């Protein structure tokens, strides 16, 4: 548990707002506590998570936080500072009452309900609580504000559970990766997107000055240094959000499954002695050499999807080698190549993202840039020498509005820690 001074700013602010949002002291039996979890950027490894591949995210110094107090009844009451809106539901009857509650709740509260329902399903004993939700992860902006909300919800539940349930790595009720998997299920149910585990794992596992290499098949992970003081991580928001994103995401997932099925059948047919071919389960299992040999059996769209994923997994492993030797400044070309693949082969970019990457490409001192997350809007991630931050800012301010009619917003992030909890009073 942390002392008050070390809370992230949004947790402090949420604690200040709590008595205003929930003024009735008599409702509570316990102290005020805070729980928080970070948003993320993904250095490289986009759309590889649901292909059982590799990802290399960084938890950033932007968090979603709860400030709240446990209640003695079954009602969870929430105030969202961002949406300026209350929501409430009862714990009684969950998980059976999930659908009924979901239908009546605003979108943001569905993520909280989703996590609580998943916790109930795994048999965790919870207390109800009142809480203020407040954060500085841009909402819907590609830094996974929803994953931060989900992981912060799990942390808040642990904090308010009187020690009946704990999260951590040793001798806890739930391990961090179990929480990530449970939050992923909550996200899928709340949003209807069949997402992978990238965002939730990145939030759960974050460490200051480190990137996390996660194998999305085995769920094993390890940390790599990410601490070059002269290189900045700039996140530039197109400010575009597209409805199409959810359906296109689910469609990409299906296409990858279909491509896998074709590879599986064709390789078994051509290499009957190849035992390993029988256990092909995801594009992770297809090598570059097999892609070259058998790609003509795939319809063109599926061929391009598979080519991107197979190359992207390889780029993640190349980036890992560079980070292992402290060569952050050498990973730029991998970022440009990742963007080109997402744009041309995986087709999840959009004109605004491409324009931001093109602008970044013209500024010397920008080491690499690419779209971030699911795509069809949201942000780009840019690795930039400190000396070139202003030049990039200026280039974006001058060119982006002229080319798109929109204003981009620019943020500089640092690799920060994972989730936390603390008592305030
Ligand atoms: C979204 C999903 C993740 C991942 C990324 C793309 O953020 O939630 O699981 O698939 O898109 O890498």
Coordinates of C-alpha atoms in Angstrom, one line a residue, residues 12-288:
X12 CA -6.0 12.1 -5.6
X13 CA -8.6 14.0 -7.5
X14 CA -11.1 11.1 -7.3
X15 CA -10.6 11.0 -3.6
X16 CA -11.4 14.7 -3.3
X17 CA -14.6 14.3 -5.4
X18 CA -15.8 11.3 -3.4
X19 CA -17.5 13.3 -0.5
X20 CA -19.2 15.6 -3.1
X21 CA -20.6 12.7 -5.2
X22 CA -21.5 10.6 -2.2
X23 CA -22.1 12.9 0.8
X24 CA -24.0 10.5 3.1
X25 CA -21.3 9.4 5.6
X26 CA -23.8 7.1 7.3
X27 CA -23.8 4.7 4.3
X28 CA -20.3 3.5 5.1
X29 CA -18.6 1.2 7.5
X30 CA -15.0 1.5 6.1
X31 CA -12.4 4.1 5.1
X32 CA -11.9 5.8 1.8
X33 CA -9.6 3.9 -0.6
X34 CA -8.2 4.4 -4.1
X35 CA -7.4 1.9 -6.8
X36 CA -6.0 2.6 -10.2
X37 CA -4.6 1.0 -13.4
X38 CA -2.7 2.3 -16.4
X39 CA -3.5 2.7 -20.1
X40 CA -1.0 1.4 -22.6
X41 CA 0.8 1.9 -25.8
X42 CA 2.0 -1.0 -27.9
X43 CA 5.5 -0.6 -29.2
X44 CA 4.9 -3.3 -31.8
X45 CA 2.9 -6.5 -32.4
X46 CA -0.5 -5.2 -33.6
X47 CA -3.4 -7.7 -34.1
X48 CA -1.0 -10.5 -33.2
X49 CA -2.5 -11.2 -29.8
X50 CA -5.5 -13.1 -31.1
X51 CA -3.2 -15.0 -33.5
X52 CA -1.4 -16.6 -30.4
X53 CA 1.6 -14.4 -31.3
X54 CA 3.8 -11.8 -29.5
X55 CA 3.2 -8.3 -28.3
X56 CA 5.4 -5.7 -26.8
X57 CA 3.3 -3.2 -24.9
X58 CA 4.3 -0.4 -22.4
X59 CA 2.0 0.7 -19.6
X60 CA 2.0 4.5 -19.6
X61 CA 1.7 7.2 -17.0
X62 CA -2.0 7.7 -17.6
X63 CA -4.4 5.9 -15.3
X64 CA -8.1 5.3 -14.6
X65 CA -8.8 5.4 -10.9
X66 CA -11.5 4.7 -8.4
X67 CA -12.0 6.4 -5.1
X68 CA -14.5 4.7 -2.9
X69 CA -15.9 3.1 0.3
X70 CA -17.4 -0.3 0.9
X71 CA -21.1 -0.6 1.6
X72 CA -22.8 -3.0 3.8
X73 CA -25.6 -3.8 1.3
X74 CA -25.5 -5.2 -2.2
X75 CA -25.6 -2.0 -4.2
X76 CA -22.6 -0.8 -6.3
X77 CA -23.0 3.0 -7.0
X78 CA -20.7 4.8 -9.4
X79 CA -20.1 8.4 -10.4
X80 CA -18.2 8.9 -13.6
X81 CA -16.4 12.2 -13.5
X82 CA -15.7 12.1 -17.2
X83 CA -19.3 11.4 -18.3
X84 CA -20.8 13.4 -15.3
X85 CA -23.2 10.6 -14.7
X86 CA -24.3 8.1 -12.0
X87 CA -24.9 4.4 -12.5
X88 CA -25.9 1.7 -10.1
X89 CA -26.6 -2.0 -10.0
X90 CA -27.0 -4.8 -7.4
X91 CA -24.6 -7.6 -6.8
X92 CA -27.5 -9.8 -5.8
X93 CA -28.2 -12.6 -8.4
X94 CA -25.0 -12.1 -10.4
X95 CA -23.9 -13.6 -12.8
X96 CA -27.6 -14.6 -13.6
X97 CA -28.8 -10.9 -13.6
X98 CA -26.0 -9.7 -15.8
X99 CA -28.0 -9.2 -19.0
X100 CA -30.8 -7.4 -17.2
X101 CA -28.4 -5.0 -15.5
X102 CA -26.3 -4.5 -18.7
X103 CA -29.4 -3.3 -20.6
X104 CA -30.0 -0.5 -18.2
X105 CA -26.5 0.8 -17.7
X106 CA -24.6 3.5 -19.6
X107 CA -21.7 2.1 -21.8
X108 CA -18.9 3.0 -19.4
X109 CA -20.6 1.2 -16.4
X110 CA -21.0 -2.0 -18.4
X111 CA -17.2 -2.5 -18.2
X112 CA -17.4 -2.3 -14.4
X113 CA -20.4 -4.7 -14.3
X114 CA -18.6 -7.0 -16.7
X115 CA -15.5 -7.3 -14.5
X116 CA -17.6 -7.8 -11.3
X117 CA -19.6 -10.5 -13.1
X118 CA -16.5 -12.3 -14.1
X119 CA -15.1 -12.1 -10.6
X120 CA -18.4 -13.6 -9.2
X121 CA -18.1 -16.3 -11.8
X122 CA -14.7 -17.4 -10.6
X123 CA -16.1 -17.5 -7.0
X124 CA -14.5 -14.4 -5.5
X125 CA -16.3 -12.9 -2.5
X126 CA -17.1 -9.2 -3.0
X127 CA -18.5 -6.3 -1.1
X128 CA -20.5 -3.6 -2.7
X129 CA -19.1 -0.1 -2.8
X130 CA -19.7 3.5 -3.9
X131 CA -17.0 5.0 -6.0
X132 CA -16.0 8.0 -8.1
X133 CA -14.3 7.1 -11.4
X134 CA -11.8 9.5 -12.8
X135 CA -8.8 9.2 -15.1
X136 CA -6.5 10.8 -17.6
X137 CA -6.3 8.0 -20.2
X138 CA -7.9 9.6 -23.3
X139 CA -11.3 7.9 -23.6
X140 CA -11.6 5.9 -26.8
X141 CA -8.2 7.3 -28.0
X142 CA -6.3 4.1 -28.6
X143 CA -4.5 4.0 -25.2
X144 CA -7.0 1.4 -23.9
X145 CA -9.0 3.5 -21.5
X146 CA -11.4 0.6 -21.3
X147 CA -8.7 -1.9 -20.2
X148 CA -7.5 0.6 -17.6
X149 CA -11.1 0.8 -16.3
X150 CA -11.5 -2.9 -16.2
X151 CA -8.2 -3.6 -14.4
X152 CA -8.9 -0.7 -12.0
X153 CA -12.3 -2.3 -11.3
X154 CA -10.7 -5.6 -10.3
X155 CA -8.3 -3.7 -8.1
X156 CA -11.1 -1.7 -6.4
X157 CA -13.0 -4.9 -5.8
X158 CA -9.9 -6.4 -4.1
X159 CA -9.4 -3.2 -2.0
X160 CA -13.0 -3.1 -0.8
X161 CA -13.3 -6.9 -0.1
X162 CA -11.8 -6.8 3.4
X163 CA -8.9 -8.9 2.4
X164 CA -11.2 -11.7 1.2
X165 CA -9.7 -11.4 -2.2
X166 CA -6.2 -10.3 -3.3
X167 CA -4.4 -9.8 -6.6
X168 CA -0.7 -10.2 -7.2
X169 CA 1.9 -12.7 -8.2
X170 CA 2.3 -14.8 -5.1
X171 CA -0.1 -16.3 -2.7
X172 CA -3.0 -14.2 -3.9
X173 CA -6.5 -15.2 -4.8
X174 CA -5.9 -14.2 -8.4
X175 CA -2.7 -13.8 -10.3
X176 CA -2.2 -10.7 -12.4
X177 CA -2.5 -12.7 -15.6
X178 CA -5.8 -14.3 -14.4
X179 CA -7.1 -10.8 -13.8
X180 CA -6.0 -9.8 -17.3
X181 CA -7.9 -12.8 -18.8
X182 CA -11.0 -12.1 -16.8
X183 CA -10.9 -8.4 -17.8
X184 CA -10.5 -9.5 -21.4
X185 CA -13.7 -11.5 -21.1
X186 CA -15.5 -8.5 -19.6
X187 CA -14.3 -6.3 -22.5
X188 CA -15.6 -8.8 -25.0
X189 CA -19.0 -8.9 -23.4
X190 CA -19.3 -5.2 -22.7
X191 CA -18.1 -4.1 -26.2
X192 CA -19.0 -7.0 -28.4
X193 CA -15.4 -6.9 -29.8
X194 CA -13.7 -10.3 -29.7
X195 CA -10.5 -8.6 -28.5
X196 CA -7.3 -10.4 -27.6
X197 CA -5.5 -10.0 -24.3
X198 CA -3.0 -7.3 -25.2
X199 CA -4.6 -4.3 -23.5
X200 CA -5.6 -5.9 -20.2
X201 CA -2.3 -7.7 -19.9
X202 CA -0.3 -4.5 -20.6
X203 CA -2.3 -2.7 -17.9
X204 CA -1.9 -5.5 -15.3
X205 CA 1.8 -6.1 -15.9
X206 CA 3.2 -2.6 -16.4
X207 CA 6.5 -1.6 -14.8
X208 CA 8.3 1.7 -14.9
X209 CA 10.9 2.1 -17.6
X210 CA 10.2 -1.4 -19.0
X211 CA 8.3 -2.9 -21.9
X212 CA 6.6 -6.2 -21.5
X213 CA 7.1 -9.0 -24.0
X214 CA 4.0 -11.3 -23.8
X215 CA 3.6 -14.6 -25.6
X216 CA -0.1 -14.6 -26.2
X217 CA -0.2 -18.4 -26.4
X218 CA 1.6 -19.5 -23.3
X219 CA 0.8 -16.2 -21.5
X220 CA 4.4 -16.1 -20.3
X221 CA 6.0 -12.7 -20.2
X222 CA 9.2 -11.0 -19.5
X223 CA 10.4 -7.4 -19.1
X224 CA 12.8 -5.5 -21.4
X225 CA 14.4 -2.2 -20.6
X226 CA 12.7 0.8 -22.1
X227 CA 14.5 3.8 -20.7
X228 CA 16.3 6.0 -23.2
X229 CA 16.2 9.5 -21.7
X230 CA 16.9 11.2 -25.0
X231 CA 14.0 9.5 -26.8
X232 CA 10.4 10.4 -26.3
X233 CA 7.2 8.4 -26.8
X234 CA 4.8 10.7 -28.5
X235 CA 1.2 9.6 -29.0
X236 CA -0.7 11.6 -31.6
X237 CA -4.5 11.3 -31.7
X238 CA -6.2 11.6 -35.0
X239 CA -9.4 12.5 -33.0
X240 CA -11.2 10.2 -35.5
X241 CA -13.3 7.3 -34.1
X242 CA -15.1 5.0 -36.5
X243 CA -18.1 2.8 -35.8
X244 CA -16.8 0.3 -38.3
X245 CA -13.9 -0.6 -36.0
X246 CA -15.7 -3.3 -34.0
X247 CA -17.2 -5.2 -36.9
X248 CA -13.9 -4.9 -38.9
X249 CA -12.0 -6.2 -35.9
X250 CA -14.2 -9.2 -35.6
X251 CA -14.0 -9.8 -39.3
X252 CA -10.1 -9.7 -39.3
X253 CA -10.2 -12.3 -36.5
X254 CA -12.4 -14.6 -38.6
X255 CA -10.2 -14.1 -41.6
X256 CA -7.1 -15.1 -39.6
X257 CA -8.9 -18.2 -38.4
X258 CA -9.9 -19.1 -41.9
X259 CA -6.4 -18.6 -43.2
X260 CA -5.1 -20.9 -40.5
X261 CA -7.6 -23.6 -41.4
X262 CA -6.5 -23.5 -45.0
X263 CA -2.8 -23.7 -44.1
X264 CA -3.5 -26.5 -41.8
X265 CA -5.3 -28.6 -44.4
X266 CA -2.9 -27.8 -47.3
X267 CA 0.2 -28.4 -45.3
X268 CA -1.1 -31.8 -44.0
X269 CA -2.1 -32.7 -47.6
X270 CA 1.4 -31.8 -49.0
X271 CA 3.5 -33.0 -46.1
X272 CA 1.8 -36.0 -44.7
X273 CA 4.9 -36.9 -42.7
X274 CA 4.9 -33.5 -41.0
X275 CA 3.6 -34.2 -37.5
X276 CA 3.8 -30.6 -36.4
X277 CA 1.3 -29.6 -39.1
X278 CA -1.5 -31.4 -37.2
X279 CA -1.2 -29.0 -34.3
X280 CA -1.4 -25.8 -36.4
X281 CA -3.9 -23.8 -34.4
X282 CA -3.1 -20.1 -35.3
X283 CA -1.1 -18.0 -37.7
X284 CA 1.6 -18.1 -35.0
X285 CA 2.3 -21.7 -36.2
X286 CA 3.0 -20.7 -39.8
X287 CA 6.6 -19.8 -40.7
X288 CA 7.6 -17.3 -43.4

